[in-house]
mmCIF file of C-alpha atoms in Angstrom:
data_model
loop_
_atom_site.group_PDB
_atom_site.id
_atom_site.type_symbol
_atom_site.label_atom_id
_atom_site.label_comp_id
_atom_site.label_asym_id
_atom_site.label_seq_id
_atom_site.Cartn_x
_atom_site.Cartn_y
_atom_site.Cartn_z
ATOM 1 C CA MET A 1 -14.670 19.923 22.297
ATOM 2 C CA SER A 2 -17.585 19.526 19.868
ATOM 3 C CA LYS A 3 -20.400 17.099 20.598
ATOM 4 C CA LEU A 4 -21.396 14.240 18.305
ATOM 5 C CA TYR A 5 -24.944 12.988 18.818
ATOM 6 C CA ILE A 6 -25.493 9.294 18.100
ATOM 7 C CA SER A 7 -28.965 7.901 17.317
ATOM 8 C CA TYR A 8 -30.365 4.461 18.076
ATOM 9 C CA ASN A 9 -30.640 3.810 14.333
ATOM 10 C CA GLN A 10 -26.967 4.665 13.810
ATOM 11 C CA ILE A 11 -25.977 2.338 16.665
ATOM 12 C CA HIS A 12 -28.134 -0.477 15.293
ATOM 13 C CA GLU A 13 -26.532 -0.204 11.860
ATOM 14 C CA SER A 14 -23.016 0.142 13.285
ATOM 15 C CA VAL A 15 -23.443 -3.029 15.353
ATOM 16 C CA ARG A 16 -24.851 -5.028 12.435
ATOM 17 C CA ASN A 17 -22.047 -3.889 10.140
ATOM 18 C CA ALA A 18 -19.371 -4.620 12.749
ATOM 19 C CA VAL A 19 -20.584 -8.187 13.329
ATOM 20 C CA GLU A 20 -20.339 -8.842 9.587
ATOM 21 C CA ARG A 21 -17.076 -6.937 9.027
ATOM 22 C CA HIS A 22 -15.240 -8.580 11.936
ATOM 23 C CA LYS A 23 -16.808 -12.005 11.231
ATOM 24 C CA ILE A 24 -17.659 -12.290 14.907
ATOM 25 C CA ASN A 25 -20.063 -15.210 14.488
ATOM 26 C CA SER A 26 -17.584 -17.365 12.596
ATOM 27 C CA ASP A 27 -14.204 -16.218 13.937
ATOM 28 C CA PHE A 28 -14.970 -15.609 17.618
ATOM 29 C CA ALA A 29 -18.409 -17.209 18.155
ATOM 30 C CA PRO A 30 -19.201 -15.781 21.605
ATOM 31 C CA ASP A 31 -21.375 -17.817 23.947
ATOM 32 C CA LEU A 32 -21.540 -15.242 26.763
ATOM 33 C CA MET A 33 -21.699 -11.455 26.810
ATOM 34 C CA ILE A 34 -20.751 -9.305 29.783
ATOM 35 C CA GLY A 35 -22.097 -5.776 29.505
ATOM 36 C CA ILE A 36 -20.407 -3.018 31.492
ATOM 37 C CA SER A 37 -23.168 -0.887 32.988
ATOM 38 C CA GLY A 38 -24.499 1.548 32.220
ATOM 39 C CA GLY A 39 -23.112 2.209 28.701
ATOM 40 C CA GLY A 40 -22.655 -1.409 27.643
ATOM 41 C CA LEU A 41 -26.149 -2.659 28.454
ATOM 42 C CA VAL A 42 -28.132 -1.355 25.462
ATOM 43 C CA PRO A 43 -25.346 -2.231 22.971
ATOM 44 C CA SER A 44 -25.242 -5.764 24.430
ATOM 45 C CA ARG A 45 -28.938 -6.253 23.728
ATOM 46 C CA ILE A 46 -28.665 -4.863 20.206
ATOM 47 C CA LEU A 47 -25.600 -7.018 19.564
ATOM 48 C CA ARG A 48 -27.429 -10.174 20.645
ATOM 49 C CA THR A 49 -29.861 -9.675 17.742
ATOM 50 C CA PHE A 50 -26.995 -10.258 15.288
ATOM 51 C CA LEU A 51 -25.195 -13.080 17.102
ATOM 52 C CA ASP A 52 -25.833 -16.696 16.173
ATOM 53 C CA LYS A 53 -27.666 -18.751 18.768
ATOM 54 C CA ARG A 54 -25.714 -21.323 20.776
ATOM 55 C CA ASN A 55 -27.496 -24.626 21.421
ATOM 56 C CA ASP A 56 -30.711 -23.053 20.070
ATOM 57 C CA ARG A 57 -30.543 -20.291 22.676
ATOM 58 C CA ASN A 58 -29.701 -16.600 22.475
ATOM 59 C CA VAL A 59 -26.275 -15.647 23.773
ATOM 60 C CA PRO A 60 -26.851 -14.784 27.462
ATOM 61 C CA ILE A 61 -26.006 -11.351 28.815
ATOM 62 C CA GLN A 62 -24.502 -10.822 32.257
ATOM 63 C CA ALA A 63 -23.828 -7.367 33.704
ATOM 64 C CA ILE A 64 -21.027 -5.898 35.758
ATOM 65 C CA GLY A 65 -21.012 -2.439 37.289
ATOM 66 C CA LEU A 66 -17.945 -0.201 37.322
ATOM 67 C CA THR A 67 -17.644 3.442 38.271
ATOM 68 C CA LEU A 68 -15.002 5.932 37.203
ATOM 69 C CA TYR A 69 -16.263 8.896 35.206
ATOM 70 C CA GLU A 70 -19.067 9.759 37.638
ATOM 71 C CA GLU A 71 -16.543 9.864 40.475
ATOM 72 C CA ILE A 72 -14.212 12.054 38.402
ATOM 73 C CA GLU A 73 -17.076 14.445 37.587
ATOM 74 C CA LEU A 74 -18.000 14.684 41.288
ATOM 75 C CA ALA A 75 -14.382 15.407 42.211
ATOM 76 C CA GLN A 76 -14.054 18.058 39.503
ATOM 77 C CA ALA A 77 -17.258 19.727 40.676
ATOM 78 C CA GLN A 78 -15.567 20.101 44.073
ATOM 79 C CA GLY A 79 -12.437 21.626 42.536
ATOM 80 C CA ASP A 80 -10.327 18.442 42.413
ATOM 81 C CA SER A 81 -8.776 17.205 39.145
ATOM 82 C CA GLY A 82 -9.969 13.639 39.785
ATOM 83 C CA GLU A 83 -6.661 12.289 38.426
ATOM 84 C CA GLY A 84 -6.089 9.900 41.336
ATOM 85 C CA ILE A 85 -9.516 8.264 41.156
ATOM 86 C CA LYS A 86 -9.487 4.583 40.250
ATOM 87 C CA VAL A 87 -12.114 2.258 38.811
ATOM 88 C CA GLN A 88 -14.329 0.632 41.429
ATOM 89 C CA LYS A 89 -16.718 -2.314 41.298
ATOM 90 C CA THR A 90 -20.373 -1.590 42.004
ATOM 91 C CA GLN A 91 -21.773 -4.929 40.754
ATOM 92 C CA TRP A 92 -20.105 -8.216 39.841
ATOM 93 C CA LEU A 93 -20.878 -11.725 38.654
ATOM 94 C CA ASN A 94 -22.343 -14.437 40.872
ATOM 95 C CA TYR A 95 -20.148 -17.475 40.263
ATOM 96 C CA ASP A 96 -22.649 -19.749 42.003
ATOM 97 C CA GLU A 97 -24.875 -19.146 38.965
ATOM 98 C CA VAL A 98 -22.447 -18.692 36.070
ATOM 99 C CA SER A 99 -19.071 -20.234 35.297
ATOM 100 C CA LEU A 100 -16.626 -18.529 32.968
ATOM 101 C CA LEU A 101 -14.514 -21.612 32.311
ATOM 102 C CA GLY A 102 -14.387 -22.751 28.707
ATOM 103 C CA ARG A 103 -16.561 -19.852 27.574
ATOM 104 C CA ARG A 104 -16.023 -17.447 24.706
ATOM 105 C CA ILE A 105 -16.784 -14.190 26.473
ATOM 106 C CA LEU A 106 -17.440 -10.869 24.771
ATOM 107 C CA ILE A 107 -17.128 -7.827 27.041
ATOM 108 C CA VAL A 108 -19.335 -5.008 25.735
ATOM 109 C CA ASP A 109 -19.103 -1.264 26.397
ATOM 110 C CA GLU A 110 -20.168 1.826 24.528
ATOM 111 C CA VAL A 111 -16.811 3.588 24.167
ATOM 112 C CA ASP A 112 -13.113 2.865 24.560
ATOM 113 C CA ASP A 113 -11.890 6.258 25.725
ATOM 114 C CA THR A 114 -9.013 6.100 28.228
ATOM 115 C CA ARG A 115 -9.352 2.282 28.390
ATOM 116 C CA GLN A 116 -9.295 2.316 32.184
ATOM 117 C CA THR A 117 -12.640 0.604 32.753
ATOM 118 C CA LEU A 118 -12.029 -2.045 30.089
ATOM 119 C CA ALA A 119 -8.565 -2.835 31.434
ATOM 120 C CA PHE A 120 -9.905 -3.091 34.988
ATOM 121 C CA ALA A 121 -12.777 -5.378 33.948
ATOM 122 C CA ILE A 122 -10.488 -7.682 31.981
ATOM 123 C CA LYS A 123 -7.888 -7.884 34.740
ATOM 124 C CA GLU A 124 -10.542 -8.784 37.313
ATOM 125 C CA LEU A 125 -12.182 -11.355 35.037
ATOM 126 C CA LEU A 126 -8.831 -12.973 34.230
ATOM 127 C CA ASN A 127 -8.119 -13.198 37.972
ATOM 128 C CA ASP A 128 -11.537 -14.791 38.527
ATOM 129 C CA ILE A 129 -10.944 -17.298 35.709
ATOM 130 C CA HIS A 130 -7.559 -18.239 37.158
ATOM 131 C CA ALA A 131 -9.078 -18.696 40.631
ATOM 132 C CA GLU A 132 -11.844 -20.886 39.212
ATOM 133 C CA GLU A 133 -9.293 -22.974 37.298
ATOM 134 C CA VAL A 134 -7.275 -23.522 40.495
ATOM 135 C CA LYS A 135 -10.452 -24.474 42.362
ATOM 136 C CA LYS A 136 -11.237 -27.078 39.683
ATOM 137 C CA GLY A 137 -7.677 -28.455 39.745
ATOM 138 C CA LEU A 138 -6.761 -27.016 36.340
ATOM 139 C CA LYS A 139 -3.518 -25.356 35.305
ATOM 140 C CA PRO A 140 -3.635 -21.654 34.328
ATOM 141 C CA GLY A 141 -5.165 -21.372 30.864
ATOM 142 C CA GLU A 142 -6.146 -25.045 30.722
ATOM 143 C CA SER A 143 -9.869 -24.185 30.556
ATOM 144 C CA ASP A 144 -9.226 -22.437 27.204
ATOM 145 C CA THR A 145 -11.498 -19.563 28.206
ATOM 146 C CA GLN A 146 -11.422 -16.798 25.583
ATOM 147 C CA ILE A 147 -12.158 -13.115 26.133
ATOM 148 C CA GLY A 148 -12.940 -10.542 23.465
ATOM 149 C CA VAL A 149 -14.012 -6.898 23.545
ATOM 150 C CA PHE A 150 -16.798 -5.192 21.602
ATOM 151 C CA VAL A 151 -17.229 -1.407 21.705
ATOM 152 C CA LEU A 152 -19.396 0.963 19.700
ATOM 153 C CA HIS A 153 -16.674 3.601 19.439
ATOM 154 C CA ASN A 154 -12.917 3.469 19.870
ATOM 155 C CA LYS A 155 -11.373 6.907 20.275
ATOM 156 C CA LEU A 156 -8.032 7.075 18.489
ATOM 157 C CA LYS A 157 -6.033 8.665 21.275
ATOM 158 C CA PRO A 158 -3.319 7.628 23.735
ATOM 159 C CA LYS A 159 -4.782 5.188 26.262
ATOM 160 C CA LYS A 160 -4.025 5.220 29.980
ATOM 161 C CA ARG A 161 -4.074 1.415 30.118
ATOM 162 C CA GLU A 162 -3.166 -1.384 27.714
ATOM 163 C CA LEU A 163 -4.994 -4.657 27.146
ATOM 164 C CA PRO A 164 -3.225 -8.028 26.965
ATOM 165 C CA GLU A 165 -2.118 -9.038 23.481
ATOM 166 C CA GLU A 166 -4.384 -12.105 23.460
ATOM 167 C CA ILE A 167 -7.374 -9.854 24.182
ATOM 168 C CA MET A 168 -6.479 -7.410 21.402
ATOM 169 C CA LYS A 169 -6.621 -10.288 18.905
ATOM 170 C CA ASN A 170 -10.366 -10.323 19.592
ATOM 171 C CA TYR A 171 -10.944 -6.578 19.891
ATOM 172 C CA PHE A 172 -13.913 -5.373 17.832
ATOM 173 C CA ALA A 173 -14.841 -1.706 17.419
ATOM 174 C CA CYS A 174 -17.859 -0.634 15.385
ATOM 175 C CA VAL A 175 -16.334 2.764 14.653
ATOM 176 C CA GLU A 176 -12.767 4.058 15.003
ATOM 177 C CA MET A 177 -12.863 7.819 15.463
ATOM 178 C CA PRO A 178 -10.951 10.903 16.625
ATOM 179 C CA ASP A 179 -11.339 12.052 20.218
ATOM 180 C CA GLN A 180 -14.752 13.716 20.385
ATOM 181 C CA TRP A 181 -17.504 14.190 22.965
ATOM 182 C CA LEU A 182 -20.084 11.496 22.214
ATOM 183 C CA VAL A 183 -23.713 11.889 23.275
ATOM 184 C CA TYR A 184 -25.622 8.597 23.323
ATOM 185 C CA PRO A 185 -29.410 8.337 23.000
ATOM 186 C CA TRP A 186 -29.853 6.628 26.389
ATOM 187 C CA ASP A 187 -28.537 9.837 27.987
ATOM 188 C CA ALA A 188 -31.097 12.021 26.195
ATOM 189 C CA VAL A 189 -33.899 13.757 28.069
ATOM 190 C CA ASP A 190 -35.619 14.795 24.815
ATOM 191 C CA ILE A 191 -35.112 11.857 22.440
ATOM 192 C CA GLU A 192 -36.746 13.600 19.473
ATOM 193 C CA ASP A 193 -34.404 16.588 19.776
ATOM 194 C CA HIS A 194 -31.473 14.203 20.200
ATOM 195 C CA THR A 195 -32.435 12.274 17.065
ATOM 196 C CA VAL A 196 -32.656 15.506 15.050
ATOM 197 C CA LYS A 197 -29.181 16.545 16.264
ATOM 198 C CA SER A 198 -27.769 13.134 15.316
ATOM 199 C CA SER A 199 -28.764 13.711 11.690
ATOM 200 C CA ILE A 200 -26.959 17.061 11.361
#
């Protein structure tokens, strides 16, 4: 599979264009971002530059940690296919400090490949929202919490997981593309060489 090198400048422009094209500020108006580490952290910060402030403040960014592909790579290095490996939490939200209820949450990641990590994150967050609603004496969905997804690249390929229909209504991809090996600048050892390759 050929490699496609992506530069910081290309990401910056893709994010700006996507915010305008999808009318994210007017039609979704997020007031909280949750970046999936490590690939969703830099895009979250770039995205915040183009999001309207809420109550005169920048949209806050929270981070969650999930692991899948690293575990698969380790298994494959030991001769295992890695097919049975599931997404695992490595870091999660502290609900003593942040409430999700009534928020318009944008989950951010760099790529929607097999969709396993996104589906896991959304399922867990929906469970947490439901539990918080019950704790507050609310009926399921009564808090009117909204979740959307923002990715830099969506690979047009069969996905291993599906997202709920209400989530897909607020699904925003900067670029829809064929299945290709993407190399992001935050993975580069030599950023100058990487930038040159991204322009070819």
